[in-house]
PDB file of C-alpha atoms in Angstrom:
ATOM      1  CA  UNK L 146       0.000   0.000   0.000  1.00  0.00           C
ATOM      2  CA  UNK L 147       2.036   2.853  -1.347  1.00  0.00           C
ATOM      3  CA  UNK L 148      -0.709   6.622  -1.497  1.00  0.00           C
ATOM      4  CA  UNK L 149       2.474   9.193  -1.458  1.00  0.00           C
ATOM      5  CA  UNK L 150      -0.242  11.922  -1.386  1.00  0.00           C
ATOM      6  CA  UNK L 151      -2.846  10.707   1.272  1.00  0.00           C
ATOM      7  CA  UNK L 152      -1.451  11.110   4.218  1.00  0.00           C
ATOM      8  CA  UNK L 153      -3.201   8.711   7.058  1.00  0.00           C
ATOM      9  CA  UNK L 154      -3.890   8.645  10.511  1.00  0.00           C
ATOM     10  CA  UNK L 155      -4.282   5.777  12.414  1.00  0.00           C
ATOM     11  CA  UNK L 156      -6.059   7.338  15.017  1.00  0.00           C
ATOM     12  CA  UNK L 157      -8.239   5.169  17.422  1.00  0.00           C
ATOM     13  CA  UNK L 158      -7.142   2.045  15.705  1.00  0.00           C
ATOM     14  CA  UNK L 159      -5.414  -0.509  18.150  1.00  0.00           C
ATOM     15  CA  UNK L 160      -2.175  -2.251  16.949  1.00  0.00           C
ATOM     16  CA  UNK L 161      -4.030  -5.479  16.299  1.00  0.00           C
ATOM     17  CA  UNK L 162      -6.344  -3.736  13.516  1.00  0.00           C
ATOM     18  CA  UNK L 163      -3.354  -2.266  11.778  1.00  0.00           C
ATOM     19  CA  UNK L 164      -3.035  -4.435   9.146  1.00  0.00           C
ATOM     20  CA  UNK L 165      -6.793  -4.675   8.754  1.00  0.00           C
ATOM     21  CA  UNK L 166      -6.736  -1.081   8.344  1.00  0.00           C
ATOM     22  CA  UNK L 167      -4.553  -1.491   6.139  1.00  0.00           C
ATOM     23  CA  UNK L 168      -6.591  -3.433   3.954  1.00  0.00           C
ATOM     24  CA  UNK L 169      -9.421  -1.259   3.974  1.00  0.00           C
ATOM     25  CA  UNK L 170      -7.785   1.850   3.084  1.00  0.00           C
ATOM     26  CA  UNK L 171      -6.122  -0.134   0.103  1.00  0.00           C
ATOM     27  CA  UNK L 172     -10.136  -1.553  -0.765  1.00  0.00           C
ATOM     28  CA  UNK L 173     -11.452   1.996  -0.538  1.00  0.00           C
ATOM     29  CA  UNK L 174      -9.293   4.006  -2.187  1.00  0.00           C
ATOM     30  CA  UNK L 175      -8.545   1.450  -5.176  1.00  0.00           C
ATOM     31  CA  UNK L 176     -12.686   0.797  -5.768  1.00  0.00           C
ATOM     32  CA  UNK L 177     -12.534   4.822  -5.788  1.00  0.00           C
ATOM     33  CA  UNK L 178      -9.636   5.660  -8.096  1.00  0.00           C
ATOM     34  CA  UNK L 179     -11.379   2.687 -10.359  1.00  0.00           C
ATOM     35  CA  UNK L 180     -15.054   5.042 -10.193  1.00  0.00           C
ATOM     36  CA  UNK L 181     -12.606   8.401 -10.581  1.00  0.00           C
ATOM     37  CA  UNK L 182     -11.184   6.785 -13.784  1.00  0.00           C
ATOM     38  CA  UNK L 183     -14.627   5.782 -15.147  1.00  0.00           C
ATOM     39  CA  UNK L 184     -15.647   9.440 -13.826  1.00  0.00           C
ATOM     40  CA  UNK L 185     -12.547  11.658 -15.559  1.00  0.00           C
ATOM     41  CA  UNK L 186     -12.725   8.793 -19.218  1.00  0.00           C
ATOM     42  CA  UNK L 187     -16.461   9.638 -19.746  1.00  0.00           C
ATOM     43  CA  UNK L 188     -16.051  13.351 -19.276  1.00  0.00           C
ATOM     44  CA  UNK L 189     -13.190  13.517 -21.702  1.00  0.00           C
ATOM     45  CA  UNK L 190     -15.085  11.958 -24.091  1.00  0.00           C
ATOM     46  CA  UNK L 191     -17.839  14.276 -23.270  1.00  0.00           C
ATOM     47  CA  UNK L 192     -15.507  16.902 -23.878  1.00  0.00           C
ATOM     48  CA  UNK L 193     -14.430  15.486 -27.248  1.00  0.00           C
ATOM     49  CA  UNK L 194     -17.862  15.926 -27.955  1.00  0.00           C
ATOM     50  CA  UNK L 195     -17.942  19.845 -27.012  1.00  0.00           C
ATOM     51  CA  UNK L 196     -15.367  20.161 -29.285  1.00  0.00           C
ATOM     52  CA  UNK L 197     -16.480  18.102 -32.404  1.00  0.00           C
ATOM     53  CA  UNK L 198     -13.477  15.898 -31.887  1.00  0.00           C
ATOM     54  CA  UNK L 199     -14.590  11.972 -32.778  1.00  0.00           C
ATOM     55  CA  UNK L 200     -13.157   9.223 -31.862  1.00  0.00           C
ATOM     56  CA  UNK L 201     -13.303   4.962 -32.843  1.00  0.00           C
ATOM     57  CA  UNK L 202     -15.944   3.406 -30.710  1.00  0.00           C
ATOM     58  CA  UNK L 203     -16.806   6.834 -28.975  1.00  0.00           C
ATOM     59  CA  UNK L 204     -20.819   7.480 -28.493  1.00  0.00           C
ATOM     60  CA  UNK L 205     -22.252   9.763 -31.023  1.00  0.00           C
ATOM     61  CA  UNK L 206     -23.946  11.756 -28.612  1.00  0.00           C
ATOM     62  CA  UNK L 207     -24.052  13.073 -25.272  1.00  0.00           C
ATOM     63  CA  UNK L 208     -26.975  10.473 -24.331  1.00  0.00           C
ATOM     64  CA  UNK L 209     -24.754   7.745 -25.468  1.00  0.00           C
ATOM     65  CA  UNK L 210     -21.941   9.021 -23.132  1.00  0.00           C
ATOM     66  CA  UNK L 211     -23.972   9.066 -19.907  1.00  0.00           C
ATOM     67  CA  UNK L 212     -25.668   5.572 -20.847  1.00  0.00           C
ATOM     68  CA  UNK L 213     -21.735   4.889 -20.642  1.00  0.00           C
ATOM     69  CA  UNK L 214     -21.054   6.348 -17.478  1.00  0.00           C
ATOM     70  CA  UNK L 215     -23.673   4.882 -15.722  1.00  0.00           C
ATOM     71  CA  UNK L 216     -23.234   1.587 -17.171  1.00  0.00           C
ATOM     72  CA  UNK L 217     -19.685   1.263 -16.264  1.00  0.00           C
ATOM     73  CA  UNK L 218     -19.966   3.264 -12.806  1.00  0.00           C
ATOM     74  CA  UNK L 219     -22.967   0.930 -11.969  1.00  0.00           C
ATOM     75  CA  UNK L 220     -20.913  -2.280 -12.678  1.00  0.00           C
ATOM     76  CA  UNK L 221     -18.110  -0.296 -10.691  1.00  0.00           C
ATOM     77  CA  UNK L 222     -20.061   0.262  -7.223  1.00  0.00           C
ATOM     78  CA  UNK L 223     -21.707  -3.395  -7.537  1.00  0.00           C
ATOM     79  CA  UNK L 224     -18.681  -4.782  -6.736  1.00  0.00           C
ATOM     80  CA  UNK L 225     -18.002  -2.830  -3.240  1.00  0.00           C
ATOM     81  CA  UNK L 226     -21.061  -0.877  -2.385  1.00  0.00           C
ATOM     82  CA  UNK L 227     -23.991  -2.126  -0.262  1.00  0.00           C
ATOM     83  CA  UNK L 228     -27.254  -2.320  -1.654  1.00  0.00           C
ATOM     84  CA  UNK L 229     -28.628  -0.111   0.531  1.00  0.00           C
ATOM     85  CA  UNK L 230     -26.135   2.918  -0.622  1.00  0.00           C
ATOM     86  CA  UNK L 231     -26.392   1.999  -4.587  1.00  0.00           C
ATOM     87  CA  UNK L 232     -30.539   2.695  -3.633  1.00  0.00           C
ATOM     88  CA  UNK L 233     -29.321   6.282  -2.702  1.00  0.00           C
ATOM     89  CA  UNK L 234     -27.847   6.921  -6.441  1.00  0.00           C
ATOM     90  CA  UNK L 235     -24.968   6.866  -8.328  1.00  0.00           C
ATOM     91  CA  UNK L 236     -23.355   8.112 -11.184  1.00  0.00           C
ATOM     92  CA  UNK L 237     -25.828  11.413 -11.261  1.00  0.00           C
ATOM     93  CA  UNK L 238     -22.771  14.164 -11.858  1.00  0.00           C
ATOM     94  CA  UNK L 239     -20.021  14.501 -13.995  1.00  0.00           C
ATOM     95  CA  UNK L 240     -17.218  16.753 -13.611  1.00  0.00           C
ATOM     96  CA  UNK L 241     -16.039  18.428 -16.225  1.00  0.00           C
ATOM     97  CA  UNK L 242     -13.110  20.250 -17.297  1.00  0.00           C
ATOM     98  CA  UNK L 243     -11.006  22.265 -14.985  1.00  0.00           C
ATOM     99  CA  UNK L 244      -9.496  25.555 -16.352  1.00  0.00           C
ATOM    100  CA  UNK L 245      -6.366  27.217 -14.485  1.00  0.00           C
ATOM    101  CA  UNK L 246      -6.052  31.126 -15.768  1.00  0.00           C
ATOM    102  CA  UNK L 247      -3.581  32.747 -15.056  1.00  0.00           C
ATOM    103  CA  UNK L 248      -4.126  36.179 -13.493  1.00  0.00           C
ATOM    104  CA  UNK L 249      -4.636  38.285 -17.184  1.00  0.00           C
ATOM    105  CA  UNK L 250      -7.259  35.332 -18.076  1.00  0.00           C
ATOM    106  CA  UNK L 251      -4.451  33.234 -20.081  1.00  0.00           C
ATOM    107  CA  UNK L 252      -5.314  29.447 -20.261  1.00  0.00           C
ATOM    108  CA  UNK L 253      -2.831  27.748 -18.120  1.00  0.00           C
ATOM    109  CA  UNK L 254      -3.698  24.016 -17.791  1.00  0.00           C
ATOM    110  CA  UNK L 255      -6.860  22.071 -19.072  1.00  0.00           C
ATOM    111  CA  UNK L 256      -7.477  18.953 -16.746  1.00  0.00           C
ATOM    112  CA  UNK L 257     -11.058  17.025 -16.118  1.00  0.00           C
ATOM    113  CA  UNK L 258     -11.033  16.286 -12.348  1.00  0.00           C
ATOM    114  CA  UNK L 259     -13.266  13.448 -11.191  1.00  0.00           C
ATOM    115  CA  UNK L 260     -15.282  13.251  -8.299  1.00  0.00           C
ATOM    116  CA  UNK L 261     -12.524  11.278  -6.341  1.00  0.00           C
ATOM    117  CA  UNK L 262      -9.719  13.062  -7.716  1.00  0.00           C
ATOM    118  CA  UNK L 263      -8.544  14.653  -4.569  1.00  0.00           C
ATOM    119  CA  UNK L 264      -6.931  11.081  -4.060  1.00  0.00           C
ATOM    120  CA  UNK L 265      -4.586  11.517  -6.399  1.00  0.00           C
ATOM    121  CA  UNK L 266      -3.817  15.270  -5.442  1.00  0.00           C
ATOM    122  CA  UNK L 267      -3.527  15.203  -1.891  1.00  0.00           C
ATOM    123  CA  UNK L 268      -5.820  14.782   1.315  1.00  0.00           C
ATOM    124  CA  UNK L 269      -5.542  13.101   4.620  1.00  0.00           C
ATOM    125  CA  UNK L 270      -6.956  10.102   5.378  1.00  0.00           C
ATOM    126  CA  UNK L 271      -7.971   8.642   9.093  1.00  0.00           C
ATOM    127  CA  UNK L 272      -9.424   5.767   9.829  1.00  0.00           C
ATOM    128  CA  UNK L 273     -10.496   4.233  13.154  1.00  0.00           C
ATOM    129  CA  UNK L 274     -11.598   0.468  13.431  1.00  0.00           C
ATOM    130  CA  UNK L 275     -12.352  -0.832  16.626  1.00  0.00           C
ATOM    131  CA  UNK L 276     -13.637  -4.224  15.578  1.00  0.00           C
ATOM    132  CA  UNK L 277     -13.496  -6.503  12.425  1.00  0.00           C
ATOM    133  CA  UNK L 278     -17.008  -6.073  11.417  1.00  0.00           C
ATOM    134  CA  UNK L 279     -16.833  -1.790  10.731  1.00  0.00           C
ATOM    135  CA  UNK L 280     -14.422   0.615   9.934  1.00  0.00           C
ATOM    136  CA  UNK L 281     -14.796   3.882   9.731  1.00  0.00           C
ATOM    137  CA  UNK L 282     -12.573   6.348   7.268  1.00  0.00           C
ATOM    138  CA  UNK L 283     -12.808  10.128   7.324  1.00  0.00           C
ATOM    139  CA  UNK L 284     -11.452  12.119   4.549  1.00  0.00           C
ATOM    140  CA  UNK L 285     -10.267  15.946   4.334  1.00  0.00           C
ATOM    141  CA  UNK L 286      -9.310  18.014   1.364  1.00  0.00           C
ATOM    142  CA  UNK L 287      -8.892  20.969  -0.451  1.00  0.00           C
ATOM    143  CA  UNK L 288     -11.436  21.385  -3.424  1.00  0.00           C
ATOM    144  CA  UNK L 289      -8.994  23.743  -5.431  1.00  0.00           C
ATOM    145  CA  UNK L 290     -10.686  22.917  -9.024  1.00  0.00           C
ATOM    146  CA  UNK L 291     -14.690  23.880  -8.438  1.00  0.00           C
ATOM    147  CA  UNK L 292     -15.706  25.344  -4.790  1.00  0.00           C
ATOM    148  CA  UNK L 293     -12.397  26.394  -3.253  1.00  0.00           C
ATOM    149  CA  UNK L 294     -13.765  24.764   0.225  1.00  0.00           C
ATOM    150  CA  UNK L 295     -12.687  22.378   2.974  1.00  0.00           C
ATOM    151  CA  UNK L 296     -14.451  19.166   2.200  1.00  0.00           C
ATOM    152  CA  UNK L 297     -14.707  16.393   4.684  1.00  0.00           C
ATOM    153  CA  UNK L 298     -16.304  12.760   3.445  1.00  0.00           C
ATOM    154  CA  UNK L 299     -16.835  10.066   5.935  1.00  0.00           C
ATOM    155  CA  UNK L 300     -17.120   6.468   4.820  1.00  0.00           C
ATOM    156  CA  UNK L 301     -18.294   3.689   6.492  1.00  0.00           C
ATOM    157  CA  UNK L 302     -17.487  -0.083   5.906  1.00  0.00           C
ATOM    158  CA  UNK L 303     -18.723  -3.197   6.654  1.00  0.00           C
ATOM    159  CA  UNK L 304     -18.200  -6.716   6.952  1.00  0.00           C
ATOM    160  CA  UNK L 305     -20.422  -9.561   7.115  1.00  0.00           C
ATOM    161  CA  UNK L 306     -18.592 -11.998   4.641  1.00  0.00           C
ATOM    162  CA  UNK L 307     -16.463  -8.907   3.215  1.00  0.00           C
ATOM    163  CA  UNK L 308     -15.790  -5.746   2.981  1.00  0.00           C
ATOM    164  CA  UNK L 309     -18.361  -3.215   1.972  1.00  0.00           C
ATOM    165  CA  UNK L 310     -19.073   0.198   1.338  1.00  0.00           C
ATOM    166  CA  UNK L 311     -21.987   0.506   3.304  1.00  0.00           C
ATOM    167  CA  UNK L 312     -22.211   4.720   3.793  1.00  0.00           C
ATOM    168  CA  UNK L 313     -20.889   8.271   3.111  1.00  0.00           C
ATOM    169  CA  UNK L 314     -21.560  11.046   4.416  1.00  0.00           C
ATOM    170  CA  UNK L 315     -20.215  14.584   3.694  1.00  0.00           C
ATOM    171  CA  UNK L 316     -19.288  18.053   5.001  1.00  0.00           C
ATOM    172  CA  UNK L 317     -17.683  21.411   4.334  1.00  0.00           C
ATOM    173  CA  UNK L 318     -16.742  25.129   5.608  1.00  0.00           C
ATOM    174  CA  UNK L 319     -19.941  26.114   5.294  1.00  0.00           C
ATOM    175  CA  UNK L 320     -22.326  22.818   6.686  1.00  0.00           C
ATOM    176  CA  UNK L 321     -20.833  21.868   9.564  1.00  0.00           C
ATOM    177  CA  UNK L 322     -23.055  18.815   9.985  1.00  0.00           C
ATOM    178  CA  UNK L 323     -22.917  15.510   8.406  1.00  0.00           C
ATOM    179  CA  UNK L 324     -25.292  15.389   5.248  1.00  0.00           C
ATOM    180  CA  UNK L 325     -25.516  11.866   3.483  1.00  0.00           C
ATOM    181  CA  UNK L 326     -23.943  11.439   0.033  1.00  0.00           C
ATOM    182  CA  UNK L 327     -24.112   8.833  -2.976  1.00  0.00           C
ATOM    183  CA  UNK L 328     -21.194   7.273  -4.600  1.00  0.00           C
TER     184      UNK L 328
END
């Protein structure tokens, strides 16, 4: 388990759930990088459309893009969600492209962020398990590409036979309480 730009915080994890916590952080953050890809391949193609680029195999149209997107994001959180959190929704935003101007309005960089991005770009990561039935991960970062805000996202797994996403919950600077979120 190598994330050089999460940092993570064992905090109110005993020594004998280390490795287990372990695990989970690798099962979360992989299953999320795999939805960020889906997220950040479908808005490029999106994009591509804007731009009247076309492509082998691409959709013809932006309907054909979502069906995509939810298609493959669907098959995605299957694999690791609960039931009872796919119910809530999925795959209902796309992010699109993030523009960084310079101060006289020059175009910079072009990148499209997905939703789970902020793994890849830095945040810090804590997780507390306390048995081997439910962990609990809270993550904070910096949304620099859309809001410019302190997010926090709180994720809950369980296990039964394995591990599961089972909840998420979110907050920022300005909603200081916990609001429930989809995947």
């Amino acid at each position: 388990m190598d994330y050089p730009n999460i940092k993570i915080d064992y905090r109110d994890t005993p020594d004998k759930f280390r490795d287990m916590a372990d695990e989970v952080i690798s099962f979360l953050v992989e299953n999320l990088l795999v939805l960020n890809t889906i997220e950040e391949e479908c808005s490029q193609l999106n994009e591509y459309l804007n731009r009247g680029i076309r492509m082998k195999g691409m959709p013809k149209d932006s309907a054909g893009i979502w069906s995509l997107f939810k298609t493959r994001y669907g098959e995605a959180v299957s694999s690791f969600c609960t039931d009872k959190l796919i119910v809530r929704g999925y795959a209902q935003s796309m992010n699109g492209m993030g523009r960084v101007l310079a101060p006289d309005g020059t175009l910079i960089e072009e990148k499209i962020y997905g939703r789970y991005a902020y793994l890849n770009y830095g945040c810090e990561l804590a997780i507390t398990i306390k048995s081997n039935k439910r962990a609990v991960i809270e993550i904070f970062y910096f949304d620099r590409n859309r809001f410019h805000l302190n997010y926090w996202k709180r994720f809950t797994l369980t296990n039964t036979d394995k591990w599961q996403l089972a909840d998420i919950k979110w907050k920022d600077d300005k909603n200081d309480r916990w609001k429930n979120n989809n995947v």
